[in-house]
Amino acid sequence: MNRKFNFSAGPCTLPLEVLEEAQAEFVDYHGAGMSLLEMSHRGAHFQAVADEAAALALEIFQAPDEFCVLFIQGGATLQFAMLPLNFLHTGQAGAYINSGAWAAGAIADGGAHGNVYTAWDGSADNYTRMPADAEIQLRDNTRYLHITTNETIGGIRFPDWPAVEVPLIGDVSSEYMARPVAWEKFDLVYGGAQKNLGPAGMAVVFARKSALQTGNRDIARYLRYDIHEAGGSMFNTPPVFAIYMFGKVLKWMKKHGGLAAMESRAASKSGALYAAIDGSGDYYRCPVERACRSHMNVVFRLPDEAREKKFLAEAEAAGLMNLKGHRSVGGCRASIYNAMPADGVAALVDFMADFQAANG
Amino acid sequence: MNRKFNFSAGPCTLPLEVLEEAQAEFVDYHGAGMSLLEMSHRGAHFQAVADEAAALALEIFQAPDEFCVLFIQGGATLQFAMLPLNFLHTGQAGAYINSGAWAAGAIADGGAHGNVYTAWDGSADNYTRMPADAEIQLRDNTRYLHITTNETIGGIRFPDWPAVEVPLIGDVSSEYMARPVAWEKFDLVYGGAQKNLGPAGMAVVFARKSALQTGNRDIARYLRYDIHEAGGSMFNTPPVFAIYMFGKVLKWMKKHGGLAAMESRAASKSGALYAAIDGSGDYYRCPVERACRSHMNVVFRLPDEAREKKFLAEAEAAGLMNLKGHRSVGGCRASIYNAMPADGVAALVDFMADFQAANG
């Protein structure tokens, strides 16, 4: 197999050893005479898989006992609806930081099911930075402040968690388990699994248990966090394969040093790319304010669109795949999630230098 | 591999050749140097997979041009919420047939998001039959009649589709693509994939396109059918693996004769089991009214619970797995979905005779 380096923003590269392990046991799971995919989710085999995945999730992400972890289908996008449905009671409002495309989606969907408002708007800066604490304008009766901790498209992240008087809710989709979170500030942390945590097919939600106990109850069961918690994420048929693969990715993370190692590798890999960009004499340019540069999604431009197109084509020919920026902003983007090996980043850095030398 | 016969109600047995094909291409998809799970859902590889799955679904289920097919996460259970959210405008009501546990769930969840009522209640008969048309009591301003065409737990099905003045909405989860539906009567047909259609992880929804155009728009995007339709089931990251496996199961169905063959095999397999039950001199008993007996979930009792327990244990030892009835009703249940080979049913029939002879 001629394995490529895959810089896709998600779904994205997974650890090769995880894929190989899953392949080996795909048809006959642990000698049971059937695939895990064919087993009842109420049976002992899958219950063990789900229990181990949940326990590892809480352990690796260093979540305190006050938190539970839930597996819910529908991606981060269904969470956009569930947040106000569960948490906003009459008279309460949800505050949102508009930091880019994903935050805007959370605001739009949230507004359909609750009283939400924008507490800071990054559109004037073209989403190239996150707000300072003093810029965040909260109103009375605000139940939570929603932040998108890393914007996949803009390539920005919060360097520090906002210090505000209300609980935070964080969409961490594109930097999930790539840095620690300050749990004491959060009521809920969520994100799609399909970047750092496994294949597409579910959101992973860490929730403060006490917050779930005071949620709204007059909504359908699938939309209620407390129902998912009471059912151990199995009140209805769970996304078996997504949970199984998530567990395997977590075992891989633990084996390779856990959260601290993932954070440090991300700093090192993104640092190498930003150094290559900054050292290129303005040939490559990153539009993001330095302090807010993402460690997961490194966005950059070339001198003109013609060279960007050539860059992307030649990169693919060299086995460096999916470096195209999001269609809404153009340019280039290297998504370097936990499973991207340092070798992949080194190969990209080398390619960038060679391309500049040939097309300067 | 010592492959078992798996009578699980879902997730459940899948065609062995589908599992083996998926295993073979799991790590390196068509020589692309990466797994399909790692690819962007906007890329050519996955787009082809999704397009083929959708086209095959419409073809095999014989859906007319007025219908589209959608892949939505959250199982049938999230659909319980989406139906009233999308279809019930002010002043309109949704009618429901209460035919068992799944229908009751649809009613409870539906009631949280719209004006719904029970048009016939099967609880007085302990859910052993479906209603005749004359028993269904519809009120004015009813937008739809919701039916659960096959109840997985009770083992009953509608022998014929109700003839009523309003559009039908059908939860066909446990007999999906095992019999044709009368499309002209339906606005929407839905169900979880994890019985006849593939592994767990999504609902498959066939919707009349014109009905989606008049749906409510003041709800979050993930909950809107029209948004899923406009995005080709990819307005957000889709459940890649579930769609991929669904497509493979459909190819298997097509190769093995399509819908007509599935229906005829289901009649034959369930017929063999009901004949074994009816011919046992009341040793095995099926509580369901004859005309309403499910072709997918064959429920039966033994003379007493002690022999049921022994039956289940000895069946497992003989490689006949997961014959236990749902915990809410007890007894035995053989779920014989499309992928259950006739050999599996024949082995069960033999085992039942042997068990009776030894424990009569």
XYZ file of C-alpha atoms in Angstrom:
720
model
C 0.000 0.000 0.000
C 1.273 3.413 -0.989
C -0.198 5.334 1.946
C -0.685 9.066 1.374
C -0.389 11.980 3.767
C -3.957 13.196 4.084
C -4.476 16.812 5.196
C -8.268 16.682 4.893
C -10.216 18.841 7.356
C -12.557 15.995 8.224
C -13.258 13.182 7.797
C -9.511 12.867 7.926
C -6.497 10.730 8.541
C -6.788 8.017 11.185
C -4.003 6.050 12.850
C -2.963 3.248 10.488
C -2.690 0.736 13.320
C -6.315 1.465 14.306
C -7.482 0.779 10.767
C -5.486 -2.434 10.543
C -6.787 -3.713 13.873
C -10.397 -2.996 12.898
C -9.880 -4.694 9.563
C -8.509 -7.837 11.157
C -11.543 -8.329 13.418
C -14.158 -6.959 11.012
C -15.910 -10.162 9.916
C -15.481 -12.379 12.981
C -15.281 -10.352 16.166
C -13.111 -12.061 18.775
C -14.163 -15.470 17.484
C -17.859 -14.850 18.170
C -18.906 -16.174 14.769
C -20.253 -12.791 13.681
C -19.170 -9.197 13.147
C -19.462 -6.659 15.952
C -21.746 -4.806 13.517
C -24.212 -7.686 13.688
C -24.432 -7.903 17.460
C -27.180 -6.549 19.647
C -26.067 -3.346 21.314
C -27.502 -4.825 24.534
C -25.130 -7.790 24.373
C -21.966 -8.281 26.396
C -19.542 -7.705 23.521
C -20.777 -4.279 22.558
C -21.492 -3.215 26.130
C -17.820 -3.836 26.898
C -16.789 -1.789 23.856
C -19.030 1.117 24.839
C -18.027 1.038 28.513
C -14.349 1.027 27.654
C -14.762 3.887 25.171
C -16.602 6.020 27.724
C -14.120 5.292 30.508
C -11.140 6.051 28.273
C -12.768 9.264 27.063
C -13.202 10.574 30.603
C -9.686 9.458 31.530
C -7.781 10.798 28.544
C -9.626 14.111 28.413
C -9.101 14.416 32.190
C -12.756 15.122 32.856
C -13.636 15.402 36.549
C -16.265 13.205 38.215
C -18.928 15.882 37.784
C -18.925 15.167 34.042
C -20.360 12.361 31.962
C -19.632 11.530 28.334
C -22.394 10.916 25.791
C -22.425 9.604 22.225
C -25.143 11.248 20.150
C -25.757 11.040 16.426
C -26.202 14.081 14.176
C -22.750 15.607 14.541
C -22.022 18.964 16.105
C -24.847 20.369 13.995
C -27.618 18.596 15.891
C -26.001 19.904 19.070
C -26.635 23.431 17.777
C -30.361 22.687 18.207
C -30.098 20.661 21.401
C -28.247 23.312 23.392
C -31.049 25.905 23.609
C -33.740 23.196 23.657
C -32.195 21.725 26.807
C -30.674 24.673 28.597
C -32.688 27.828 27.910
C -35.667 28.210 30.195
C -38.182 31.020 29.850
C -36.469 34.368 30.392
C -32.971 33.018 29.802
C -30.689 33.758 26.869
C -27.697 32.060 25.246
C -24.693 34.219 24.324
C -22.538 33.272 21.326
C -19.135 34.341 20.047
C -19.370 34.641 16.275
C -15.900 33.482 15.292
C -16.638 32.069 11.854
C -18.718 29.667 9.826
C -19.298 27.078 12.546
C -20.181 29.615 15.210
C -22.572 31.263 12.775
C -24.287 27.919 12.297
C -24.632 27.463 16.042
C -26.181 30.917 16.323
C -28.626 30.401 13.452
C -29.814 26.999 14.638
C -29.854 28.068 18.266
C -32.054 31.021 17.421
C -34.751 28.717 16.091
C -35.172 27.150 19.532
C -34.288 29.803 22.064
C -33.380 33.399 22.785
C -29.789 33.704 21.601
C -27.600 36.715 20.859
C -24.116 37.498 19.574
C -21.822 38.610 22.390
C -18.914 39.382 20.062
C -18.749 39.433 16.296
C -15.538 38.619 14.448
C -16.878 39.300 10.979
C -15.466 42.839 10.902
C -11.958 41.316 11.136
C -12.831 38.643 8.597
C -12.617 36.024 11.359
C -8.863 36.284 11.808
C -8.880 36.427 15.610
C -10.776 35.581 18.781
C -12.009 38.256 21.227
C -10.269 39.500 24.344
C -12.355 39.060 27.497
C -13.172 42.768 27.653
C -14.744 42.642 24.191
C -17.336 40.022 25.150
C -20.634 41.738 25.942
C -22.960 39.649 28.086
C -26.530 40.582 28.914
C -28.541 39.847 32.040
C -30.056 36.375 32.400
C -27.486 34.753 30.146
C -27.460 31.006 30.793
C -24.242 30.228 28.903
C -21.590 31.628 26.603
C -21.060 29.445 23.539
C -17.613 29.416 21.986
C -16.189 27.564 19.007
C -12.774 26.909 20.457
C -11.152 26.276 17.066
C -12.615 27.376 13.731
C -11.759 24.761 11.107
C -12.268 27.105 8.162
C -10.666 30.288 9.491
C -7.809 28.441 11.201
C -8.160 30.337 14.482
C -8.413 29.194 18.078
C -8.882 30.675 21.513
C -5.377 30.898 22.976
C -6.974 31.068 26.469
C -10.488 30.271 27.648
C -12.635 33.366 28.151
C -12.997 34.528 31.756
C -16.689 35.351 32.103
C -19.332 35.110 34.807
C -21.463 32.457 33.084
C -20.737 28.803 32.232
C -19.047 28.122 28.902
C -20.293 25.701 26.271
C -17.578 24.782 23.805
C -17.691 23.323 20.301
C -14.256 21.708 20.201
C -14.859 19.629 17.067
C -11.632 20.456 15.295
C -9.307 20.350 18.289
C -10.977 17.578 20.294
C -8.535 15.996 22.749
C -5.672 17.955 21.269
C -5.449 20.265 24.302
C -6.822 20.215 27.847
C -9.921 22.221 28.706
C -10.509 24.123 31.933
C -13.411 21.991 33.130
C -14.392 24.323 35.954
C -15.425 26.926 33.371
C -17.599 24.603 31.268
C -21.071 23.101 31.529
C -20.691 21.235 28.248
C -18.008 20.452 25.686
C -18.973 18.826 22.396
C -17.875 18.100 18.881
C -18.117 15.781 15.916
C -15.907 12.711 16.175
C -14.695 12.835 12.586
C -11.548 14.904 13.074
C -9.466 13.836 16.038
C -11.583 11.019 17.404
C -12.560 8.599 14.662
C -14.724 8.257 11.590
C -17.851 10.346 10.998
C -21.113 9.287 12.576
C -21.512 10.838 15.997
C -20.900 13.745 18.283
C -19.097 13.211 21.564
C -20.533 15.326 24.387
C -18.988 15.899 27.807
C -21.637 17.360 30.097
C -21.728 18.550 33.698
C -24.218 16.122 35.240
C -25.843 18.737 37.467
C -26.584 20.907 34.417
C -28.454 18.022 32.780
C -30.677 17.603 35.815
C -32.114 21.097 35.401
C -32.671 20.864 31.640
C -36.002 21.150 29.868
C -38.081 17.972 29.817
C -40.814 18.979 27.396
C -38.884 17.928 24.274
C -38.589 14.643 22.379
C -36.396 12.029 24.017
C -33.646 11.959 21.415
C -33.117 15.682 21.957
C -32.753 15.386 25.752
C -29.267 15.065 27.218
C -30.626 13.600 30.451
C -32.243 10.752 28.508
C -28.980 9.932 26.757
C -27.209 10.026 30.117
C -29.770 7.786 31.839
C -29.531 5.271 28.998
C -25.746 5.208 28.932
C -25.929 6.624 25.378
C -28.073 3.599 24.464
C -31.627 4.656 25.081
C -32.058 3.845 21.391
C -29.737 1.930 19.070
C -26.349 3.648 19.265
C -23.938 4.206 16.355
C -22.110 0.969 17.064
C -19.276 1.304 14.582
C -18.551 4.943 15.456
C -18.289 4.125 19.171
C -16.104 1.110 18.455
C -13.669 3.083 16.304
C -13.654 5.965 18.795
C -12.557 3.516 21.485
C -9.740 2.238 19.298
C -8.521 5.775 18.578
C -8.514 6.521 22.307
C -6.442 3.416 23.014
C -4.008 4.611 20.369
C -3.891 8.063 22.030
C -3.223 6.533 25.435
C -0.475 4.331 24.057
C 1.130 7.360 22.441
C 1.241 9.550 25.541
C -2.303 10.801 26.048
C -3.494 14.381 26.044
C -0.218 16.021 27.032
C 1.617 14.277 24.203
C -1.115 15.178 21.701
C -0.947 18.837 22.749
C 2.808 18.950 22.542
C 2.909 17.186 19.157
C 0.290 19.609 17.837
C 2.350 22.600 18.978
C 5.422 21.133 17.364
C 3.759 20.173 14.061
C 1.882 23.462 13.671
C 4.972 25.362 14.801
C 6.995 23.810 11.996
C 4.391 24.839 9.429
C 4.011 28.391 10.734
C 7.827 28.718 10.803
C 7.920 27.621 7.164
C 5.253 30.192 6.299
C 6.828 33.025 8.309
C 10.286 32.223 6.971
C 9.238 32.319 3.337
C 9.737 36.075 2.897
C 5.997 36.608 2.445
C 5.717 33.978 -0.315
C 3.395 32.015 1.943
C 1.105 34.118 4.129
C -1.137 33.183 7.032
C -3.919 35.747 7.541
C -4.540 34.811 11.167
C -3.475 36.959 14.110
C -0.422 35.230 15.592
C -1.794 34.580 19.092
C -4.927 32.958 17.645
C -3.314 30.602 15.147
C -4.858 27.163 15.218
C -2.691 24.175 16.064
C -4.949 21.945 13.972
C -5.896 23.849 10.800
C -3.051 25.840 9.296
C -4.391 28.172 6.592
C -2.131 29.959 4.146
C -2.099 31.757 0.820
C 0.412 31.891 -2.010
C 1.220 35.049 -4.009
C -1.622 34.432 -6.458
C -4.382 31.955 -7.254
C -2.575 30.525 -10.257
C 0.304 29.397 -8.070
C -2.125 28.105 -5.436
C -3.715 25.901 -8.046
C -0.348 24.623 -9.219
C 0.752 24.089 -5.601
C -2.283 21.944 -4.847
C -1.892 19.852 -7.998
C 1.799 19.202 -7.474
C 1.274 18.470 -3.783
C -1.232 15.745 -4.656
C 1.184 14.300 -7.170
C 3.727 14.165 -4.328
C 1.273 12.302 -2.083
C 0.250 15.332 0.008
C -3.519 15.202 -0.276
C -6.433 17.547 0.392
C -4.549 20.785 1.031
C -7.214 22.925 -0.613
C -8.780 25.579 1.613
C -12.501 25.533 2.293
C -14.515 26.542 -0.759
C -15.891 29.589 1.080
C -12.458 31.173 1.587
C -10.106 29.598 -0.962
C -6.348 29.302 -0.505
C -4.654 26.372 1.205
C -5.220 24.601 4.481
C -3.241 21.835 6.142
C -5.335 20.041 8.745
C -2.895 18.277 11.024
C -4.967 16.407 13.556
C -3.597 14.049 16.187
C -3.216 11.167 13.740
C -1.112 13.150 11.241
C 2.443 11.901 11.685
C 5.278 14.394 12.105
C 6.714 12.899 8.915
C 3.721 14.208 7.013
C 4.311 17.733 8.230
C 8.030 17.456 7.481
C 7.212 16.308 3.964
C 4.884 19.272 3.503
C 7.502 21.726 4.813
C 10.039 20.330 2.367
C 7.552 20.475 -0.477
C 6.703 24.105 0.309
C 10.378 25.084 0.117
C 10.898 23.212 -3.135
C 7.783 24.712 -4.680
C 8.811 28.219 -3.709
C 12.290 27.702 -5.159
C 10.789 26.525 -8.451
C 7.956 29.065 -8.607
C 9.322 32.098 -6.743
C -14.601 -19.056 11.048
C -17.462 -20.844 12.748
C -20.217 -18.478 11.628
C -23.375 -18.483 13.778
C -26.993 -18.013 12.822
C -27.874 -14.703 14.442
C -31.574 -14.038 15.130
C -30.947 -10.667 16.816
C -33.690 -8.048 16.385
C -31.181 -5.395 15.433
C -28.378 -4.715 14.951
C -28.530 -8.070 13.275
C -27.106 -10.441 10.735
C -25.611 -8.941 7.569
C -24.741 -10.700 4.332
C -21.375 -12.393 4.775
C -20.210 -11.344 1.314
C -20.887 -7.688 2.204
C -18.768 -7.973 5.332
C -15.949 -9.677 3.452
C -15.927 -7.060 0.682
C -15.851 -4.207 3.185
C -13.046 -5.888 5.083
C -10.941 -6.291 1.973
C -11.053 -2.607 1.082
C -11.108 -1.253 4.648
C -7.571 0.139 4.969
C -6.760 1.114 1.384
C -9.894 2.066 -0.539
C -9.553 1.249 -4.233
C -5.828 1.918 -4.109
C -6.297 5.529 -2.982
C -3.656 5.227 -0.277
C -6.182 5.783 2.493
C -9.375 4.339 3.940
C -12.767 5.554 2.726
C -13.291 6.559 6.370
C -10.466 9.077 6.059
C -11.712 10.777 2.918
C -13.525 14.074 2.710
C -17.227 13.504 2.149
C -16.987 16.198 -0.550
C -14.448 14.171 -2.518
C -15.092 12.101 -5.629
C -14.739 8.698 -3.964
C -17.380 9.206 -1.314
C -19.673 11.210 -3.572
C -19.783 8.204 -5.893
C -20.568 5.913 -2.969
C -23.397 8.156 -1.746
C -24.835 8.698 -5.219
C -24.881 4.989 -5.944
C -26.487 4.188 -2.600
C -29.254 6.740 -3.147
C -29.923 5.610 -6.716
C -30.040 1.947 -5.719
C -32.349 2.731 -2.813
C -34.882 4.439 -5.072
C -34.569 1.675 -7.648
C -34.831 -1.342 -5.370
C -37.634 0.069 -3.242
C -39.429 1.062 -6.471
C -39.965 4.629 -5.312
C -41.565 6.881 -7.923
C -39.952 10.099 -9.139
C -41.971 12.174 -6.689
C -39.863 10.733 -3.872
C -36.335 11.420 -2.687
C -34.232 9.378 -0.290
C -32.404 10.931 2.652
C -29.802 9.639 5.104
C -30.237 11.188 8.546
C -28.533 10.288 11.796
C -30.388 9.602 15.043
C -32.275 6.476 14.003
C -36.025 6.199 13.753
C -36.214 7.844 17.169
C -35.056 11.253 15.964
C -37.651 10.951 13.217
C -40.311 10.775 15.931
C -39.427 14.405 16.735
C -38.839 15.566 13.178
C -42.237 14.493 11.857
C -44.410 16.970 13.802
C -41.680 19.626 13.726
C -41.709 19.561 9.923
C -45.263 18.669 9.014
C -47.673 20.031 11.619
C -48.626 23.633 11.028
C -50.819 25.599 13.417
C -54.251 24.027 13.626
C -53.133 20.675 12.212
C -52.903 17.380 14.046
C -51.020 14.134 13.561
C -52.923 10.858 14.020
C -51.109 7.766 15.295
C -51.932 4.073 15.458
C -50.719 2.758 18.799
C -49.621 -0.718 17.805
C -46.906 -1.322 20.390
C -43.715 -0.051 21.932
C -42.349 1.735 18.869
C -45.618 3.428 18.011
C -45.947 4.532 21.622
C -42.514 6.152 21.353
C -43.530 7.985 18.199
C -46.645 9.285 19.953
C -44.810 10.403 23.084
C -42.045 12.197 21.195
C -44.426 13.597 18.621
C -46.592 15.074 21.356
C -43.694 17.166 22.599
C -43.545 19.028 19.281
C -47.072 19.054 17.886
C -50.713 18.252 18.373
C -50.894 14.483 18.060
C -53.566 11.961 19.023
C -54.142 8.209 19.044
C -56.510 7.154 16.264
C -56.574 3.517 17.372
C -55.173 1.877 20.449
C -54.028 -1.743 20.411
C -53.160 -1.932 24.092
C -56.525 -3.507 25.008
C -55.579 -6.503 22.830
C -52.053 -6.521 24.237
C -50.750 -5.462 20.819
C -51.547 -8.738 19.075
C -53.148 -7.236 15.975
C -53.427 -4.181 13.742
C -56.695 -2.254 13.251
C -59.227 -2.694 10.482
C -59.840 0.496 8.505
C -63.223 1.048 10.159
C -61.602 1.129 13.594
C -59.310 4.059 12.770
C -60.864 7.276 14.073
C -59.544 10.375 12.371
C -60.371 13.925 13.442
C -60.718 17.049 11.339
C -57.515 18.810 10.256
C -55.423 15.682 10.475
C -52.236 16.165 8.453
C -51.105 12.533 8.453
C -51.759 9.091 9.884
C -48.624 7.554 11.358
C -48.323 3.778 11.308
C -45.616 1.415 12.495
C -45.930 -1.083 9.687
C -44.193 -3.875 11.633
C -43.748 -3.930 15.403
C -40.416 -5.576 16.212
C -41.357 -6.430 19.794
C -44.938 -7.595 19.329
C -44.210 -9.392 16.063
C -47.197 -7.912 14.229
C -47.514 -6.184 10.880
C -50.170 -4.489 8.793
C -51.309 -7.126 6.292
C -52.651 -4.297 4.080
C -52.032 -0.558 4.166
C -54.854 1.398 5.806
C -57.285 3.079 3.418
C -57.796 6.545 4.877
C -58.361 10.063 3.563
C -55.056 11.493 4.781
C -51.451 10.743 3.763
C -49.705 7.932 5.594
C -46.347 8.188 7.304
C -44.793 4.793 7.934
C -42.099 3.605 10.304
C -40.916 0.520 8.421
C -37.725 -0.017 10.441
C -38.124 -3.733 10.991
C -39.414 -4.669 7.545
C -37.498 -2.146 5.432
C -37.248 -3.301 1.827
C -38.753 -6.649 2.695
C -42.073 -5.810 1.014
C -43.263 -3.148 -1.435
C -45.114 -0.083 -0.149
C -48.075 1.597 -1.843
C -46.298 4.865 -2.558
C -49.440 6.716 -3.588
C -50.715 6.463 -0.015
C -47.545 7.773 1.665
C -45.927 11.151 2.225
C -42.995 9.638 4.045
C -41.525 6.217 4.818
C -38.676 5.905 7.283
C -36.739 3.554 9.486
C -33.446 2.783 11.130
C -30.944 1.061 8.844
C -29.798 -1.487 11.408
C -32.191 -4.304 10.596
C -32.572 -4.967 6.895
C -30.321 -2.283 5.468
C -26.941 -2.321 7.146
C -25.206 -1.532 10.415
C -26.562 0.950 12.963
C -25.889 4.641 12.499
C -28.595 6.252 10.422
C -32.216 6.397 9.429
C -33.187 6.078 5.789
C -36.076 8.370 4.841
C -38.100 8.266 1.627
C -40.055 11.504 1.336
C -42.542 12.935 -1.132
C -40.680 15.989 -2.415
C -43.771 18.186 -2.584
C -44.482 17.512 1.095
C -41.024 18.761 2.035
C -41.599 22.018 0.223
C -44.488 22.958 2.494
C -42.769 21.986 5.754
C -41.991 24.305 8.638
C -38.863 26.418 8.233
C -38.560 27.873 11.723
C -36.587 24.944 13.124
C -32.871 24.148 13.282
C -31.335 22.956 10.032
C -30.526 19.413 11.097
C -34.200 18.887 11.923
C -35.437 20.085 8.501
C -36.079 17.503 5.804
C -35.850 20.134 3.062
C -32.328 21.036 4.183
C -31.215 17.411 4.034
C -32.783 17.109 0.598
C -31.160 20.299 -0.730
C -27.764 19.137 0.547
C -28.054 15.650 -0.904
C -27.944 14.306 2.683
C -24.613 16.108 3.074
C -25.459 19.535 4.359
C -23.244 18.521 7.273
C -20.812 15.599 7.537
C -22.810 12.465 6.740
C -22.430 9.069 8.433
C -19.914 7.888 5.855
C -19.549 4.283 6.948
C -23.288 3.729 7.390
C -24.008 5.008 3.868
C -21.187 2.931 2.407
C -22.404 -0.277 4.033
C -26.014 0.498 3.104
C -24.933 0.732 -0.532
C -23.202 -2.623 -0.330
C -26.273 -4.267 1.212
C -28.406 -2.845 -1.611
C -26.053 -4.256 -4.221
C -26.365 -7.616 -2.499
C -30.176 -7.288 -2.554
C -30.157 -6.450 -6.240
C -27.894 -9.364 -7.046
C -30.186 -11.684 -5.130
C -33.407 -10.691 -6.875
C -34.396 -7.332 -5.425
C -37.562 -6.499 -3.531
C -39.767 -9.231 -4.979
C -37.263 -11.912 -4.038
C -36.837 -10.463 -0.545
C -40.605 -10.441 -0.014
C -41.003 -13.977 -1.257
C -38.082 -15.293 0.810
C -39.528 -13.571 3.892
C -42.903 -15.220 3.331
C -41.243 -18.573 2.903
C -38.916 -18.288 5.914
C -41.581 -16.956 8.266
C -44.073 -19.473 6.875
C -41.752 -22.324 7.812
C -41.456 -21.037 11.356
C -45.182 -20.418 11.831
C -45.877 -23.898 10.435
C -43.475 -25.360 12.978
C -45.224 -23.424 15.759
C -48.750 -24.262 14.606
C -47.846 -27.898 14.042
C -46.407 -28.391 17.518
C -49.707 -29.282 19.183
C -49.665 -26.073 21.220
C -46.149 -26.733 22.569
C -44.997 -23.578 20.829
C -47.547 -20.774 20.728
C -47.606 -17.492 18.807
C -49.879 -14.918 20.502
C -50.360 -12.846 17.342
C -53.593 -12.794 15.334
C -52.885 -14.881 12.229
C -53.506 -12.205 9.606
C -51.169 -9.797 11.362
C -48.206 -12.103 11.888
C -44.918 -10.431 11.075
C -42.724 -11.868 8.340
C -39.646 -10.472 10.073
C -40.053 -11.000 13.811
C -41.586 -14.335 14.759
C -42.527 -14.339 18.452
C -43.441 -17.505 20.319
C -43.779 -18.960 23.782
C -43.046 -22.400 25.218
C -45.245 -24.149 27.815
C -43.442 -22.456 30.712
C -40.599 -20.084 31.476
C -38.299 -22.825 32.710
C -38.405 -24.528 29.322
C -38.003 -21.165 27.566
C -34.814 -20.587 29.487
C -33.530 -24.052 28.625
C -34.560 -23.592 24.999
C -32.576 -20.369 24.690
C -29.479 -21.827 26.328
C -29.456 -24.951 24.201
C -30.159 -22.960 21.049
C -27.080 -20.822 21.671
C -25.015 -23.939 22.252
C -26.249 -25.130 18.854
C -25.169 -21.874 17.179
C -28.662 -20.320 17.036
C -28.057 -16.976 18.693
C -30.178 -14.196 20.192
C -33.578 -15.900 20.216
C -34.627 -14.246 23.463
C -37.780 -12.111 23.275
C -37.637 -8.435 24.135
C -37.163 -7.879 27.858
C -40.514 -6.079 28.069
C -42.512 -9.147 26.935
C -40.301 -12.199 27.518
C -40.606 -15.438 25.555
C -38.753 -16.125 22.328
C -38.348 -14.180 19.112
C -36.662 -15.130 15.869
C -35.819 -12.059 13.805
C -35.339 -13.277 10.269
C -34.402 -10.245 8.241
C -33.410 -10.294 4.582
C -29.862 -11.417 5.319
C -30.906 -14.460 7.361
C -30.283 -17.458 5.109
C -33.008 -20.068 4.657
C -30.536 -22.541 6.160
C -30.696 -20.626 9.417
C -34.461 -20.943 9.576
C -34.292 -24.634 8.641
C -31.779 -25.207 11.439
C -34.093 -23.451 13.886
C -37.108 -25.497 12.773
C -35.124 -28.701 13.279
C -33.907 -27.545 16.646
C -37.464 -26.717 17.766
C -38.642 -30.214 16.880
C -35.713 -31.843 18.644
C -36.187 -29.701 21.716
C -39.868 -30.510 21.918
C -39.169 -34.224 21.565
C -36.664 -34.076 24.422
C -38.655 -31.709 26.644
C -42.285 -32.444 25.798
